[in-house]
Short mmCIF file of C-alpha atoms and ligand atoms in Angstrom, two decimals:
data_model
loop_
_atom_site.label_atom_id
_atom_site.label_comp_id
_atom_site.label_asym_id
_atom_site.label_seq_id
_atom_site.Cartn_x
_atom_site.Cartn_y
_atom_site.Cartn_z
CA MET A 1 37.25 -1.78 -25.96
CA ASP A 2 39.10 -2.15 -29.30
CA GLY A 3 36.61 -1.77 -32.11
CA LEU A 4 33.87 -3.44 -30.11
CA ILE A 5 30.38 -1.97 -30.06
CA TYR A 6 29.27 -2.78 -26.54
CA LEU A 7 25.53 -3.38 -26.35
CA ASP A 8 25.49 -5.62 -23.28
CA ASN A 9 25.07 -2.97 -20.60
CA ASN A 10 22.43 -4.98 -18.73
CA ALA A 11 25.08 -7.62 -18.06
CA THR A 12 27.45 -5.00 -16.74
CA THR A 13 28.30 -1.40 -17.49
CA PRO A 14 31.77 0.02 -18.04
CA LEU A 15 33.22 1.99 -15.15
CA ASP A 16 32.59 5.70 -15.71
CA PRO A 17 35.98 7.49 -15.68
CA ARG A 18 34.56 9.96 -13.14
CA VAL A 19 33.77 7.03 -10.85
CA LEU A 20 37.29 5.66 -11.24
CA GLU A 21 38.70 9.06 -10.39
CA ALA A 22 36.66 9.21 -7.19
CA MET A 23 37.80 5.70 -6.26
CA MET A 24 41.52 6.13 -7.00
CA PRO A 25 42.62 7.65 -3.68
CA TYR A 26 40.96 4.76 -1.81
CA LEU A 27 42.75 2.21 -4.00
CA THR A 28 46.09 3.90 -3.39
CA THR A 29 47.02 6.37 -0.67
CA GLN A 30 43.82 6.34 1.39
CA PHE A 31 43.80 2.64 2.12
CA ALA A 32 42.78 2.71 5.77
CA ASN A 33 40.11 0.47 7.24
CA ALA A 34 36.88 2.41 7.72
CA SER A 35 36.44 0.74 11.12
CA SER A 36 39.83 2.02 12.36
CA VAL A 37 38.42 5.16 13.89
CA THR A 38 41.31 5.42 16.35
CA HIS A 39 43.34 7.34 13.74
CA ARG A 40 42.56 10.03 11.23
CA ALA A 41 43.17 7.89 8.14
CA GLY A 42 40.51 5.46 9.33
CA ARG A 43 38.15 8.30 10.18
CA ALA A 44 38.63 9.75 6.67
CA ALA A 45 37.75 6.36 5.16
CA ALA A 46 34.66 6.17 7.41
CA ALA A 47 33.64 9.66 6.30
CA ALA A 48 33.99 8.64 2.64
CA VAL A 49 31.73 5.65 3.28
CA GLU A 50 29.13 7.86 4.94
CA LYS A 51 29.24 10.32 2.05
CA ALA A 52 28.57 7.44 -0.34
CA ARG A 53 25.71 6.23 1.86
CA GLY A 54 24.15 9.67 1.51
CA GLN A 55 24.60 9.62 -2.27
CA VAL A 56 22.92 6.22 -2.60
CA ALA A 57 20.11 7.21 -0.21
CA SER A 58 19.51 10.38 -2.18
CA LEU A 59 19.22 8.51 -5.49
CA ILE A 60 16.38 6.31 -4.18
CA GLY A 61 14.70 8.72 -1.74
CA ALA A 62 15.83 6.84 1.37
CA THR A 63 17.55 8.02 4.54
CA GLU A 64 21.20 7.14 5.20
CA LYS A 65 20.24 4.79 8.02
CA GLU A 66 18.19 2.72 5.60
CA ILE A 67 21.18 1.84 3.40
CA THR A 68 23.35 -1.23 4.04
CA PHE A 69 26.28 -1.85 1.73
CA THR A 70 26.55 -5.35 0.26
CA SER A 71 28.67 -7.11 -2.35
CA GLY A 72 25.87 -6.79 -4.90
CA SER A 73 22.32 -7.82 -5.57
CA THR A 74 22.77 -11.59 -5.45
CA GLU A 75 24.01 -11.28 -1.89
CA ALA A 76 21.18 -8.94 -0.88
CA ILE A 77 18.55 -11.20 -2.44
CA ASN A 78 19.92 -14.31 -0.71
CA MET A 79 20.23 -12.59 2.63
CA VAL A 80 16.81 -10.96 2.56
CA LEU A 81 14.82 -13.98 1.42
CA LYS A 82 16.60 -16.41 3.74
CA GLY A 83 16.52 -13.95 6.64
CA VAL A 84 12.82 -13.13 6.26
CA PHE A 85 11.97 -16.82 5.89
CA GLU A 86 13.75 -17.55 9.16
CA ARG A 87 12.39 -14.55 11.06
CA TYR A 88 8.72 -14.60 10.07
CA GLN A 89 7.94 -18.28 10.66
CA THR A 90 5.24 -17.39 13.18
CA LYS A 91 3.39 -15.38 10.52
CA GLY A 92 3.80 -18.02 7.84
CA ARG A 93 5.95 -19.55 5.15
CA HIS A 94 4.22 -18.36 2.01
CA PHE A 95 5.98 -16.10 -0.51
CA ILE A 96 4.88 -14.61 -3.81
CA THR A 97 7.15 -13.87 -6.75
CA SER A 98 6.93 -14.00 -10.55
CA GLN A 99 8.10 -16.46 -13.16
CA THR A 100 10.27 -13.79 -14.80
CA GLU A 101 12.48 -12.88 -11.84
CA HIS A 102 16.25 -13.09 -12.00
CA LYS A 103 17.77 -16.47 -11.16
CA ALA A 104 19.14 -15.01 -7.93
CA VAL A 105 15.54 -14.77 -6.72
CA LEU A 106 14.23 -17.97 -8.31
CA ASP A 107 17.13 -20.14 -7.17
CA THR A 108 16.97 -18.75 -3.62
CA PHE A 109 13.26 -19.57 -3.51
CA ALA A 110 13.98 -23.06 -4.88
CA TYR A 111 16.38 -23.51 -1.96
CA LEU A 112 13.81 -22.18 0.53
CA GLU A 113 11.13 -24.49 -0.82
CA LYS A 114 13.37 -27.37 0.25
CA GLN A 115 13.41 -25.80 3.74
CA GLY A 116 9.59 -25.71 3.86
CA ALA A 117 8.66 -22.42 2.18
CA GLU A 118 5.66 -22.29 -0.14
CA VAL A 119 6.14 -20.05 -3.14
CA THR A 120 3.58 -18.78 -5.66
CA TYR A 121 5.15 -17.94 -9.02
CA LEU A 122 2.89 -15.43 -10.76
CA PRO A 123 2.60 -15.78 -14.54
CA VAL A 124 2.99 -12.83 -16.91
CA SER A 125 1.17 -11.82 -20.08
CA GLY A 126 2.63 -12.06 -23.59
CA SER A 127 4.16 -8.63 -23.11
CA GLY A 128 5.63 -9.56 -19.72
CA ALA A 129 3.01 -7.76 -17.61
CA LEU A 130 1.79 -8.92 -14.23
CA ASP A 131 -1.89 -9.34 -13.38
CA LEU A 132 -2.28 -7.31 -10.18
CA THR A 133 -5.71 -8.77 -9.43
CA LEU A 134 -4.07 -12.17 -9.42
CA LEU A 135 -1.29 -10.84 -7.20
CA GLU A 136 -3.79 -9.59 -4.66
CA ALA A 137 -5.84 -12.78 -4.85
CA SER A 138 -2.69 -14.81 -4.20
CA ILE A 139 -2.03 -13.12 -0.84
CA ARG A 140 -3.00 -15.42 2.03
CA PRO A 141 -3.06 -14.95 5.80
CA ASP A 142 0.28 -16.79 5.96
CA THR A 143 1.92 -14.74 3.17
CA VAL A 144 5.06 -13.12 4.47
CA LEU A 145 6.61 -11.35 1.51
CA VAL A 146 6.09 -10.43 -2.13
CA ALA A 147 9.35 -10.36 -4.16
CA LEU A 148 8.90 -8.63 -7.51
CA MET A 149 11.52 -6.96 -9.65
CA HIS A 150 11.18 -3.43 -10.98
CA ALA A 151 12.76 -3.89 -14.43
CA ASN A 152 13.35 -7.19 -16.13
CA ASN A 153 16.98 -7.73 -17.06
CA GLU A 154 16.22 -9.55 -20.31
CA THR A 155 13.37 -7.51 -21.78
CA GLY A 156 13.47 -4.24 -19.81
CA VAL A 157 9.77 -4.65 -19.00
CA LEU A 158 8.86 -2.53 -15.97
CA HIS A 159 6.52 -3.80 -13.28
CA PRO A 160 4.09 -1.26 -11.78
CA VAL A 161 5.89 -1.09 -8.46
CA ARG A 162 3.76 1.71 -7.02
CA ASP A 163 0.58 -0.31 -7.53
CA ILE A 164 2.29 -3.37 -6.11
CA GLY A 165 3.35 -1.31 -3.08
CA LYS A 166 -0.22 -0.16 -2.52
CA ILE A 167 -1.42 -3.76 -2.49
CA THR A 168 1.30 -5.06 -0.17
CA MET A 169 0.77 -2.15 2.21
CA ARG A 170 -2.99 -2.62 2.28
CA ARG A 171 -2.61 -6.36 2.86
CA ASP A 172 0.20 -5.94 5.37
CA VAL A 173 2.80 -8.14 3.68
CA LEU A 174 6.41 -7.21 3.04
CA PHE A 175 7.44 -6.01 -0.41
CA PHE A 176 10.99 -6.72 -1.58
CA CYS A 177 11.91 -5.20 -4.93
CA ASP A 178 14.91 -6.24 -7.00
CA ALA A 179 15.63 -2.89 -8.62
CA THR A 180 19.06 -3.90 -9.92
CA GLN A 181 18.23 -2.95 -13.51
CA SER A 182 16.12 0.14 -12.90
CA VAL A 183 18.07 2.18 -10.35
CA GLY A 184 19.94 4.93 -12.15
CA LYS A 185 17.99 4.43 -15.38
CA VAL A 186 14.47 5.43 -14.35
CA PRO A 187 13.25 7.18 -11.18
CA VAL A 188 13.10 4.90 -8.16
CA ASN A 189 11.78 6.43 -4.95
CA VAL A 190 11.32 4.01 -2.07
CA ALA A 191 8.85 6.24 -0.23
CA GLU A 192 6.66 6.68 -3.30
CA ILE A 193 6.74 2.97 -4.08
CA GLY A 194 6.02 1.99 -0.48
CA VAL A 195 8.60 -0.77 -0.70
CA ASP A 196 10.09 -2.37 2.43
CA LEU A 197 13.29 -3.81 1.00
CA LEU A 198 15.09 -3.02 -2.26
CA CYS A 199 18.42 -4.00 -3.75
CA LEU A 200 20.72 -2.36 -6.27
CA SER A 201 24.14 -3.09 -7.71
CA ALA A 202 26.95 -0.68 -8.62
CA HIS A 203 28.10 -2.50 -11.76
CA LYS A 204 24.77 -1.88 -13.48
CA LEU A 205 25.11 1.87 -13.10
CA TYR A 206 28.70 2.54 -14.22
CA GLY A 207 30.20 1.73 -10.84
CA PRO A 208 32.58 -1.11 -9.92
CA LYS A 209 31.73 -4.79 -9.65
CA GLY A 210 31.34 -6.47 -6.27
CA VAL A 211 29.45 -3.76 -4.43
CA GLY A 212 25.81 -2.90 -4.01
CA ALA A 213 23.31 -1.69 -1.48
CA LEU A 214 20.25 -2.96 0.30
CA TYR A 215 17.53 -0.55 1.37
CA ILE A 216 15.72 -1.64 4.52
CA ARG A 217 12.78 0.55 5.48
CA ARG A 218 13.14 2.12 8.91
CA ARG A 219 10.12 4.44 8.79
CA ASN A 220 6.82 3.30 10.37
CA LYS A 221 7.73 -0.36 10.21
CA ARG A 222 10.16 -2.76 11.80
CA ILE A 223 11.58 -5.11 9.19
CA GLN A 224 13.28 -8.21 10.50
CA THR A 225 15.89 -9.56 8.14
CA GLY A 226 18.07 -10.92 10.92
CA VAL A 227 21.82 -10.41 10.74
CA LEU A 228 22.99 -10.71 7.14
CA LEU A 229 26.58 -11.62 8.02
CA HIS A 230 27.98 -12.23 11.52
CA GLY A 231 31.39 -10.90 12.50
CA GLY A 232 32.88 -7.54 13.33
CA GLY A 233 29.62 -5.65 13.63
CA GLN A 234 30.04 -3.39 10.61
CA GLU A 235 27.03 -1.84 8.91
CA ASN A 236 25.09 -1.35 12.12
CA LYS A 237 25.75 -5.00 13.07
CA LEU A 238 23.75 -6.16 10.03
CA ARG A 239 26.52 -7.12 7.63
CA ALA A 240 29.92 -7.75 9.08
CA GLY A 241 33.18 -7.64 7.17
CA THR A 242 35.81 -5.01 6.40
CA LEU A 243 34.12 -2.43 4.23
CA ASN A 244 35.05 -2.26 0.56
CA VAL A 245 35.85 1.45 0.78
CA PRO A 246 36.91 2.04 -2.87
CA GLY A 247 33.90 0.10 -4.12
CA ILE A 248 31.50 1.93 -1.83
CA VAL A 249 32.96 5.31 -2.83
CA GLY A 250 32.56 4.25 -6.48
CA LEU A 251 28.93 3.25 -5.90
CA GLY A 252 28.27 6.61 -4.24
CA GLU A 253 29.79 8.56 -7.11
CA ALA A 254 27.95 6.42 -9.67
CA ALA A 255 24.67 7.08 -7.83
CA SER A 256 25.33 10.80 -7.74
CA ILE A 257 26.12 10.96 -11.49
CA ALA A 258 23.05 8.88 -12.34
CA GLN A 259 20.84 11.17 -10.29
CA LYS A 260 22.12 14.28 -12.06
CA GLU A 261 22.05 12.85 -15.58
CA MET A 262 19.07 10.49 -15.53
CA ASP A 263 16.51 12.73 -17.22
CA THR A 264 18.59 13.68 -20.25
CA GLU A 265 20.29 10.31 -20.49
CA SER A 266 17.08 8.29 -20.43
CA LEU A 267 15.67 10.43 -23.24
CA ARG A 268 18.85 10.01 -25.28
CA LEU A 269 18.83 6.25 -24.76
CA ALA A 270 15.14 5.89 -25.58
CA THR A 271 15.72 7.76 -28.86
CA LEU A 272 18.64 5.48 -29.77
CA ARG A 273 16.70 2.37 -28.72
CA ASP A 274 13.71 3.41 -30.84
CA LYS A 275 16.00 4.01 -33.79
CA LEU A 276 17.51 0.55 -33.34
CA GLU A 277 14.08 -1.06 -33.15
CA SER A 278 12.67 0.71 -36.16
CA GLY A 279 15.80 -0.23 -38.14
CA LEU A 280 15.80 -3.89 -37.16
CA THR A 281 12.06 -4.50 -37.34
CA ARG A 282 12.22 -3.62 -41.04
CA LEU A 283 13.51 -7.17 -41.35
CA PRO A 284 10.70 -9.65 -41.90
CA ALA A 285 9.70 -11.77 -38.88
CA ALA A 286 11.57 -9.58 -36.38
CA VAL A 287 9.45 -9.03 -33.28
CA VAL A 288 10.22 -6.92 -30.21
CA ASN A 289 9.59 -8.92 -27.04
CA GLY A 290 7.71 -6.99 -24.35
CA LEU A 291 6.66 -4.25 -26.76
CA GLY A 292 3.21 -3.70 -25.26
CA SER A 293 4.54 -2.97 -21.76
CA PRO A 294 6.34 0.01 -20.26
CA ARG A 295 10.05 -0.71 -20.62
CA LEU A 296 13.44 0.62 -19.62
CA PRO A 297 14.74 3.17 -22.13
CA ASN A 298 17.93 1.23 -22.90
CA VAL A 299 16.81 -2.31 -23.70
CA SER A 300 15.44 -4.03 -26.74
CA ASN A 301 14.89 -7.77 -26.90
CA ILE A 302 14.16 -8.89 -30.45
CA ALA A 303 13.20 -12.30 -31.82
CA PHE A 304 14.56 -12.83 -35.33
CA ARG A 305 12.32 -15.73 -36.12
CA HIS A 306 13.61 -18.88 -37.79
CA LEU A 307 17.24 -18.35 -36.90
CA ARG A 308 19.34 -18.95 -33.82
CA ALA A 309 20.54 -16.05 -31.70
CA ASP A 310 23.90 -17.76 -31.09
CA GLN A 311 24.55 -17.94 -34.85
CA LEU A 312 23.58 -14.31 -35.24
CA MET A 313 25.96 -13.27 -32.46
CA VAL A 314 28.82 -15.25 -34.01
CA GLY A 315 28.05 -13.43 -37.26
CA VAL A 316 28.58 -10.00 -35.68
CA PRO A 317 31.84 -10.52 -33.75
CA ASP A 318 32.41 -6.79 -33.27
CA ILE A 319 29.13 -6.24 -31.46
CA ALA A 320 28.68 -7.42 -27.87
CA LEU A 321 25.13 -8.76 -27.52
CA SER A 322 23.42 -11.28 -25.33
CA SER A 323 20.83 -13.97 -25.76
CA GLY A 324 19.49 -13.68 -22.23
CA SER A 325 20.83 -12.78 -18.83
CA ALA A 326 24.61 -12.98 -18.52
CA CYS A 327 24.38 -15.65 -15.85
CA VAL A 328 22.52 -18.06 -18.10
CA SER A 329 23.88 -17.14 -21.52
CA GLY A 330 26.05 -19.98 -22.69
CA THR A 331 23.49 -22.49 -21.44
CA ARG A 332 21.27 -24.21 -23.92
CA ASP A 333 17.98 -23.78 -22.09
CA PRO A 334 15.69 -21.19 -23.66
CA SER A 335 15.22 -18.07 -21.55
CA HIS A 336 12.77 -18.68 -18.69
CA VAL A 337 11.62 -15.05 -19.06
CA LEU A 338 10.70 -15.39 -22.72
CA LYS A 339 9.12 -18.80 -22.11
CA ALA A 340 6.96 -17.29 -19.36
CA MET A 341 5.84 -14.67 -21.92
CA GLY A 342 4.58 -17.51 -24.09
CA LEU A 343 7.35 -17.68 -26.70
CA SER A 344 8.04 -21.06 -28.27
CA ASP A 345 11.47 -22.61 -27.64
CA ALA A 346 12.40 -21.70 -31.22
CA ASP A 347 11.43 -18.03 -30.81
CA ALA A 348 13.16 -17.81 -27.44
CA HIS A 349 16.33 -19.24 -29.00
CA ALA A 350 15.96 -16.69 -31.81
CA SER A 351 15.88 -13.72 -29.42
CA VAL A 352 18.72 -11.29 -28.84
CA ARG A 353 19.05 -8.62 -26.16
CA PHE A 354 20.48 -5.26 -27.14
CA SER A 355 21.22 -3.20 -24.03
CA LEU A 356 22.47 0.31 -24.66
CA GLY A 357 24.38 2.46 -22.24
CA ARG A 358 25.94 5.80 -21.40
CA PHE A 359 28.73 5.34 -23.93
CA THR A 360 26.57 4.08 -26.81
CA THR A 361 26.66 6.48 -29.75
CA ASP A 362 24.40 7.17 -32.69
CA GLU A 363 27.06 5.69 -34.94
CA ASP A 364 27.14 2.49 -32.86
CA ILE A 365 23.43 2.08 -33.49
CA ARG A 366 23.72 2.75 -37.23
CA THR A 367 26.54 0.20 -37.54
CA CYS A 368 24.60 -2.29 -35.45
CA ILE A 369 21.51 -2.00 -37.64
CA CYS A 370 23.59 -2.55 -40.81
CA GLU A 371 25.62 -5.48 -39.50
CA VAL A 372 22.73 -7.29 -37.84
CA THR A 373 20.51 -6.81 -40.90
CA GLU A 374 23.21 -8.17 -43.20
CA THR A 375 23.89 -11.16 -40.95
CA VAL A 376 20.22 -12.02 -40.44
CA ASN A 377 19.66 -11.87 -44.20
CA SER A 378 22.64 -14.05 -44.99
CA LEU A 379 21.82 -16.62 -42.27
CA ARG A 380 18.27 -16.83 -43.50
CA ALA A 381 19.35 -17.08 -47.14
CA SER A 382 21.16 -20.31 -46.34
CA SER A 383 18.54 -21.65 -43.97
CA PRO A 384 16.16 -24.37 -45.19
CA ILE A 385 13.78 -23.51 -42.30
CA TRP A 386 13.57 -19.90 -43.47
CA GLN A 387 13.02 -20.97 -47.10
CA LEU A 388 10.21 -23.23 -45.92
CA HIS A 389 8.47 -20.48 -43.93
CA ASN A 390 9.06 -17.88 -46.59
CA ASN A 391 7.45 -19.99 -49.27
CA GLU A 392 4.36 -20.78 -47.18
N1 LIG B 1 18.84 -9.01 -10.32
C1 LIG B 1 18.82 -8.57 -11.59
C2 LIG B 1 17.53 -8.11 -12.18
C3 LIG B 1 20.00 -8.54 -12.33
O1 LIG B 1 19.97 -8.11 -13.60
C4 LIG B 1 21.21 -8.99 -11.73
C5 LIG B 1 22.46 -9.04 -12.52
O2 LIG B 1 22.48 -9.49 -13.63
C6 LIG B 1 21.18 -9.43 -10.41
C7 LIG B 1 19.97 -9.42 -9.73
C8 LIG B 1 22.42 -9.89 -9.71
O3 LIG B 1 23.21 -8.76 -9.41
P1 LIG B 1 24.74 -8.86 -8.95
O4 LIG B 1 25.53 -9.04 -10.19
O5 LIG B 1 25.00 -7.54 -8.29
O6 LIG B 1 24.86 -9.98 -7.99
#
C-alpha cells in the first residue's frame, strides 16, 4: 500500500504473494466445481480441496476428516454455538465463556440467552488472565460447553488452552476454542490442547478473506454440532454449498507457509514488537495493556494516558493502527476487552493496538516510534487535561 505502514494485521493480513500464486489457477483456468466428479476438471478441483484440507490439518495437528471448510470464524462460531445449544438440550443449557471474547462469540451467546441458554461470563485479571479455579468452579452438571479463545484479538493475551483442556476433559464438558488470532502465529495442536472444536480464519494468516476452517474432534468422542448448513451435502453433509475452491486452496497454502515459517517469524516479530514497546513506553504515562500475561509475538496494545486514541490515529495518517477490534472500531463504546481488564473509560479510549505482520520491517517500527512519539507529545502539549495531570 502506497507509503502506508500497515500495523493492523490482527484486523486482516495482506495476501501473501505465494498464496495468490497458488490460488490463481483456480480463479482462472481451473474453475470447475469440486463436486463435479463426473469429469476430470471437477476431480482436479476436488483433489486441490483435499490437499488444502491436509495442509490445514497438519498445521493444527488434526486429521483431514476433522476439518470442515467454512466462510470464516464468525460462521463457525455461530454454527457451533447454535448447533451445540440445540443438540445438547438433554444435558443442559449452561455455557461458560469469558468477558473478553470476540463479539462473534458474545453476540451469539446474547442471542442464545434469548432462546433460553444460561451463560457464565468469566472475568479476567488486570493483565487479561483467566482464573482457572473459577472456571472449574463454574462448571455445573448442566454445563454443556466452555467457549474460550486462545489469543485475544485486541491485546494478544494468550489463554492457557492446555490447562483449560485438562479441566474440560476431566469434567466432561465440550471445549470450543476460537483460535482465529493464534493459528499460524504460535503453535496450536488440537491433540495436545484436548480441544473438541476450534475455528480459524484464512485472512488472519496471509490467506484470502471469506474462508476458514472448523476443527471437529473425531477421535474418542462424538461431537454433535448438527448440520451447519443444509443443501447439497458438501463437506461430509455438514456444511452444504458449492466449495470456494480458490479460497480453500489459498487457506491451505497459507497454512503450509505458516507451519514452515512460524518459528523464525515469531521470533522476528517478538523482537520488533519489543523494540516498539521499549521505544513507545519511553513516553510518560504510556502503559502496555496485558503486559503481565503471555502474549502473541505480534501485538502490542498501549494506553497513552490522557489523550484519545482516535486523535492519535488521525495524527499519524500514514500508519494503519486500530483502537480495538476492527468490527467495533468506529464505535464510541470503549473496548469491552480493556474494560474487563479494569481500565477506566478514559484509559480504554486512550489505547491503541499495534499489530505487526509478516511484511513489517525494522524501518517501519523505527518510523512508527518516531511519528507516534511526536504526535503524542504534540497532542499532550495542547491538552489541558495533560497539563493538569502533569502539574499534579
Ligand atoms: N474471533 C477472533 C478472535 C477474531 O479476531 C475474529 C476477526 O476479527 C473473528 C473471530 C471473526 O473472524 P472472521 O473475520 O473470519 O469472521
